[in-house]
Coordinates of C-alpha atoms and ligand atoms in Angstrom, one line a residue:
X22 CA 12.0 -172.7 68.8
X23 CA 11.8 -173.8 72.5
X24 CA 9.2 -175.1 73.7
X25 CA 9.6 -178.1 71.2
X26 CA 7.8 -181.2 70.7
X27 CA 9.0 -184.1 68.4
X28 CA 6.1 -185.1 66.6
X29 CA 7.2 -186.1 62.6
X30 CA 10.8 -187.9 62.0
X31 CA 13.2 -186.4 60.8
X32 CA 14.7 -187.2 57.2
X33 CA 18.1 -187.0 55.6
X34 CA 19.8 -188.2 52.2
X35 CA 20.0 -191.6 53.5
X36 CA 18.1 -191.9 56.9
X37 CA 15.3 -191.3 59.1
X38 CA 15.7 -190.1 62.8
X39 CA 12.5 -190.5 64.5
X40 CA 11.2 -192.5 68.4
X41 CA 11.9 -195.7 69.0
X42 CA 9.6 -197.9 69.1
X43 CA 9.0 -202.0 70.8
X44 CA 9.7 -203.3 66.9
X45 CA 13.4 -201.8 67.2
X46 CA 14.2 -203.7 69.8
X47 CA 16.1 -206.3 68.4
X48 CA 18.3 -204.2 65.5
X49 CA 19.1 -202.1 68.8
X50 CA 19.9 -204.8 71.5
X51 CA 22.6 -206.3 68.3
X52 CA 24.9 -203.5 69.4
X53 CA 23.7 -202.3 72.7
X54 CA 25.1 -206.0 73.3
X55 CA 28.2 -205.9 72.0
X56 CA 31.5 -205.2 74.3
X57 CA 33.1 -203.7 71.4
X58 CA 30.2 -200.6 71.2
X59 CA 30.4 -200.3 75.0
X60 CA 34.0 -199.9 75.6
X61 CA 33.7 -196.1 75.9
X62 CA 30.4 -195.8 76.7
X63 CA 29.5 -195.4 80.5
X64 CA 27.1 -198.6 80.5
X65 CA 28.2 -202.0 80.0
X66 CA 26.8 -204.5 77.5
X67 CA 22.9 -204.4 77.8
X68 CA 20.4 -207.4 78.1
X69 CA 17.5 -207.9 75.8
X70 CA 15.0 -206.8 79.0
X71 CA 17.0 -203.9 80.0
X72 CA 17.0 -202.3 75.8
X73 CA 13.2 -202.9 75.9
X74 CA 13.3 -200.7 79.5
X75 CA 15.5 -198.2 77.8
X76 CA 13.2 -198.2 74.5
X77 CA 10.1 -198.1 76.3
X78 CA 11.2 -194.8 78.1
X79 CA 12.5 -193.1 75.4
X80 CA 9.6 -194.0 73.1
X81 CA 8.0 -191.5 75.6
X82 CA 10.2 -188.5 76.0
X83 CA 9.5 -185.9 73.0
X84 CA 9.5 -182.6 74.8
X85 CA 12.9 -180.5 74.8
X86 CA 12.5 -177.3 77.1
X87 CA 14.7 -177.8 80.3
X88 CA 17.8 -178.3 81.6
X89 CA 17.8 -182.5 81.0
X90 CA 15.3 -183.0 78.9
X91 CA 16.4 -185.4 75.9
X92 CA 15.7 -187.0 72.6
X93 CA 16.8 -189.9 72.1
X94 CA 16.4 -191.4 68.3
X95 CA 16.7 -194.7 66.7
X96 CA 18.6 -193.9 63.3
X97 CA 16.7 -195.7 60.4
X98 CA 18.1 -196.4 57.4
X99 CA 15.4 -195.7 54.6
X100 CA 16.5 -198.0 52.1
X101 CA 15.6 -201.1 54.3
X102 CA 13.6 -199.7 57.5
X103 CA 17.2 -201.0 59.6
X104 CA 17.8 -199.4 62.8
X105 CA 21.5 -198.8 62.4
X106 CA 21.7 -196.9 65.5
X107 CA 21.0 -193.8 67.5
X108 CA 21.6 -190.2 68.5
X109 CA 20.6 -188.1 71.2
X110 CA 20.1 -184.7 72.4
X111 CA 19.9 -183.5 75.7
X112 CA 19.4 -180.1 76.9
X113 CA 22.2 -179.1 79.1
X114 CA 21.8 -175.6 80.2
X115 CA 18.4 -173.9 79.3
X116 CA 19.7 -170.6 81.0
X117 CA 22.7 -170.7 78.7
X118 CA 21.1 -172.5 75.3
X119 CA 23.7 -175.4 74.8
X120 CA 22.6 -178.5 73.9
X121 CA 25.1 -182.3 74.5
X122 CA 24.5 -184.6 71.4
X123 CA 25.6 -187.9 71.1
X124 CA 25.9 -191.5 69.0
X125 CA 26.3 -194.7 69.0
X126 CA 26.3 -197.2 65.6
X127 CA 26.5 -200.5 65.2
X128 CA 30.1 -201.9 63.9
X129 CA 28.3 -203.3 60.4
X130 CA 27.6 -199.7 59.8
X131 CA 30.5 -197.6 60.5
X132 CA 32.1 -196.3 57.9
X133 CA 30.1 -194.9 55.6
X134 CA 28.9 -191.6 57.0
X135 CA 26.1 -192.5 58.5
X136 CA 26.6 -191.4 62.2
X137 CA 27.7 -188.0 60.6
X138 CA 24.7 -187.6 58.5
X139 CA 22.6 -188.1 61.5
X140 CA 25.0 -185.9 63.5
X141 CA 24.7 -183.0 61.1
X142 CA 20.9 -183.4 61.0
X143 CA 21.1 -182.9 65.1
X144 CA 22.8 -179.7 64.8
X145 CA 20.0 -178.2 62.5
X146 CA 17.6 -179.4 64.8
X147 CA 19.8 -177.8 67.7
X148 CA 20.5 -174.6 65.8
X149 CA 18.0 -174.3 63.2
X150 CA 14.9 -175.6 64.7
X151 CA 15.9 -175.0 68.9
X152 CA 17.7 -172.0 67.8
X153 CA 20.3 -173.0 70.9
X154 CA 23.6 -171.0 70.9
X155 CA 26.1 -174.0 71.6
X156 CA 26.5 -177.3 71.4
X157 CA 28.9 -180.0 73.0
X158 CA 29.6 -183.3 72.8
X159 CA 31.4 -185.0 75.2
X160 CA 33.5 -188.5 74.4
X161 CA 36.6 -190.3 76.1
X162 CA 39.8 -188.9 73.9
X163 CA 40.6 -192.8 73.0
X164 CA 37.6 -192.9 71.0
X165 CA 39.6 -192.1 67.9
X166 CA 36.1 -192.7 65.7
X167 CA 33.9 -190.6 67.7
X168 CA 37.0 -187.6 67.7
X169 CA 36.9 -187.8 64.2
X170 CA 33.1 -187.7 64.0
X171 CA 33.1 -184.3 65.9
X172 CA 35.8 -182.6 64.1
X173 CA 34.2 -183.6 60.6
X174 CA 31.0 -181.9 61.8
X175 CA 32.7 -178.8 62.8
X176 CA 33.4 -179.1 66.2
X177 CA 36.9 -178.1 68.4
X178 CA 38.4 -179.2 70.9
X179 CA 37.4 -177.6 74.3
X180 CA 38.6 -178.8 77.1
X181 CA 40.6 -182.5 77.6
X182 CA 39.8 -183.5 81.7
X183 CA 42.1 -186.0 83.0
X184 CA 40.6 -188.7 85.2
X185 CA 37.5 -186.9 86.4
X186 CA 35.1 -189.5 85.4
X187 CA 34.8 -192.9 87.4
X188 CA 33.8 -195.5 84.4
X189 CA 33.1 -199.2 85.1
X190 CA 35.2 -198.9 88.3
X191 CA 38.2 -197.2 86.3
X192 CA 39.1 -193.5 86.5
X193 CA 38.5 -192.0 83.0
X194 CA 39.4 -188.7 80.6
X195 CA 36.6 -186.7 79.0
X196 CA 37.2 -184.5 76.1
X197 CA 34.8 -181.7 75.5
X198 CA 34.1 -180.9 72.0
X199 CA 31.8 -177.6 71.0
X200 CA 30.8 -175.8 68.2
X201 CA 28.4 -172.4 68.8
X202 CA 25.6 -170.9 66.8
X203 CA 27.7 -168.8 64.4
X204 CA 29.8 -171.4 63.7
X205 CA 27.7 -173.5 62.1
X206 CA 26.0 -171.1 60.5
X207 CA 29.4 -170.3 58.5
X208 CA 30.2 -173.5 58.0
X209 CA 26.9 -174.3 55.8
X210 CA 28.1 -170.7 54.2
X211 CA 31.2 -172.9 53.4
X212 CA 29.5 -175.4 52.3
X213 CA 28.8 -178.3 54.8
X214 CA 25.8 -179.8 54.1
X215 CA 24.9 -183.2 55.5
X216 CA 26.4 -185.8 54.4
Ligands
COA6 C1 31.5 -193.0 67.0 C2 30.9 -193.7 65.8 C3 29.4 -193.4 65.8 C4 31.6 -193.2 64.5 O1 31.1 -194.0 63.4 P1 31.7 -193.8 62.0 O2 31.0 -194.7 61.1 O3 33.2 -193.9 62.1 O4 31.4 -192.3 61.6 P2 30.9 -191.7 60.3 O5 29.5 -192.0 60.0 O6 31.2 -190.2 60.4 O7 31.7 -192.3 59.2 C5 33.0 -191.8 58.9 C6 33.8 -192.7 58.0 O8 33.0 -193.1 56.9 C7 33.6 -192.7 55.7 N1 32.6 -192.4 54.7 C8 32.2 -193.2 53.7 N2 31.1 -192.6 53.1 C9 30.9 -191.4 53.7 C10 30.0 -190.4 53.4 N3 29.1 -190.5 52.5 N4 30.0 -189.3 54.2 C11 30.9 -189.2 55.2 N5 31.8 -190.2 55.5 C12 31.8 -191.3 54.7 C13 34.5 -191.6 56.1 O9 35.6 -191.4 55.2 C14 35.0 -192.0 57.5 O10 36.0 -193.0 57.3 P3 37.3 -193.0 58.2 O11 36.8 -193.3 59.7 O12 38.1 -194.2 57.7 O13 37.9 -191.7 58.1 C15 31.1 -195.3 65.9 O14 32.4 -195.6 66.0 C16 30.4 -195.9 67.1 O15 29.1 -196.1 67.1 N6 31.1 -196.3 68.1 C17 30.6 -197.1 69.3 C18 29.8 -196.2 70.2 C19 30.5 -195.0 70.6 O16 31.7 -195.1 71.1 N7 29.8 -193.8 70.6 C20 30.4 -192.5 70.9 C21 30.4 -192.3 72.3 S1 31.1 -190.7 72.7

């Protein structure tokens, strides 16, 4: 329920989703780094200073009420305490309930479900805990991996914009990707749990 406040992490099979925090800041900066993890992200490659700015900031922002507000979470794997990467949720539209969720993983851990699980634990938090009535993702259509992500996690194809984005100086496509309340909600009837 809306207002919301993230106070206690969030747990899965495998992982934890909770704030960053200053300790994190060198598992995140190893891909935040890397050109590879940026090339279809809007930023570019990110310094050790500016992932402690970013960490810092987020390490604050636990509310999600308005249009904007987000969550962004490191993704800890329990076995180890490793930060193997993050998600986020932002509010998009409070008017209209829809949430945008996103990832990013280091390379070392793709591969192995973990950005799903995580993924799949957003949606409940969207839809279970929010109780929001749909939610996007948005992702450049060459990001084969990320395409993939959505569509395991129930998601379809919305919407594929050609060049409306202006990334790193290039002009780029966005592909929307949704799935609404009811949706999911069958989906777990089918039997899609997280991972
Ligand atoms: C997008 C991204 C998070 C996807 O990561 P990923 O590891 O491929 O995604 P998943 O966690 O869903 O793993 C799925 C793969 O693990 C395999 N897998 C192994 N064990 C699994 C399990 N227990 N459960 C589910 N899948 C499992 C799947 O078969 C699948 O393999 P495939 O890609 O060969 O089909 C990752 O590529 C990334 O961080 N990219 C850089 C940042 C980025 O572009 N972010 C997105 C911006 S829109």
């Amino acid at each position: 329920m809306r207002p919301y406040v993230f106070t206690e992490p969030i747990t899965t099979a495998r992982l934890r989703l909770r704030l960053m925090d200053s300790a994190d800041v060198d598992d995140i900066h190893a891909y935040q780094s890397r050109e590879d993890v940026c090339a279809h992200l809007l930023y570019s490659p990110r310094t050790r200073d500016e992932v402690v700015g970013k960490v810092t900031g987020f390490a604050k922002r636990t509310r999600l009420e308005h249009t904007g507000d987000v969550l962004q979470l490191a993704v800890e794997r329990i076995e180890d305490g490793r930060v193997l990467g993050e998600v986020c949720v932002t509010i998009r539209s409070e008017d209209n309930a829809t949430a945008d969720i996103g990832w990013v993983f280091h390379p070392a851990f793709h591969g192995r479900g973990y950005a799903s699980e995580a993924a799949l634990a957003l949606l409940e938090l969207a839809f279970g805990t929010l109780g929001l009535h749909r939610v996007i993702a948005e992702l450049s259509p060459a990001n084969t991996a990320s395409v993939k992500l959505c569509r395991r996690i129930g998601m379809r194809e919305e919407a594929h914009f050609v060049q409306d984005v202006l990334v790193k100086g290039r002009w780029e496509d966005t592909g929307v990707y949704a799935i609404l309340h009811g949706e999911w909600l069958a989906a777990r009837r089918n039997g899609h749990r997280r991972a």
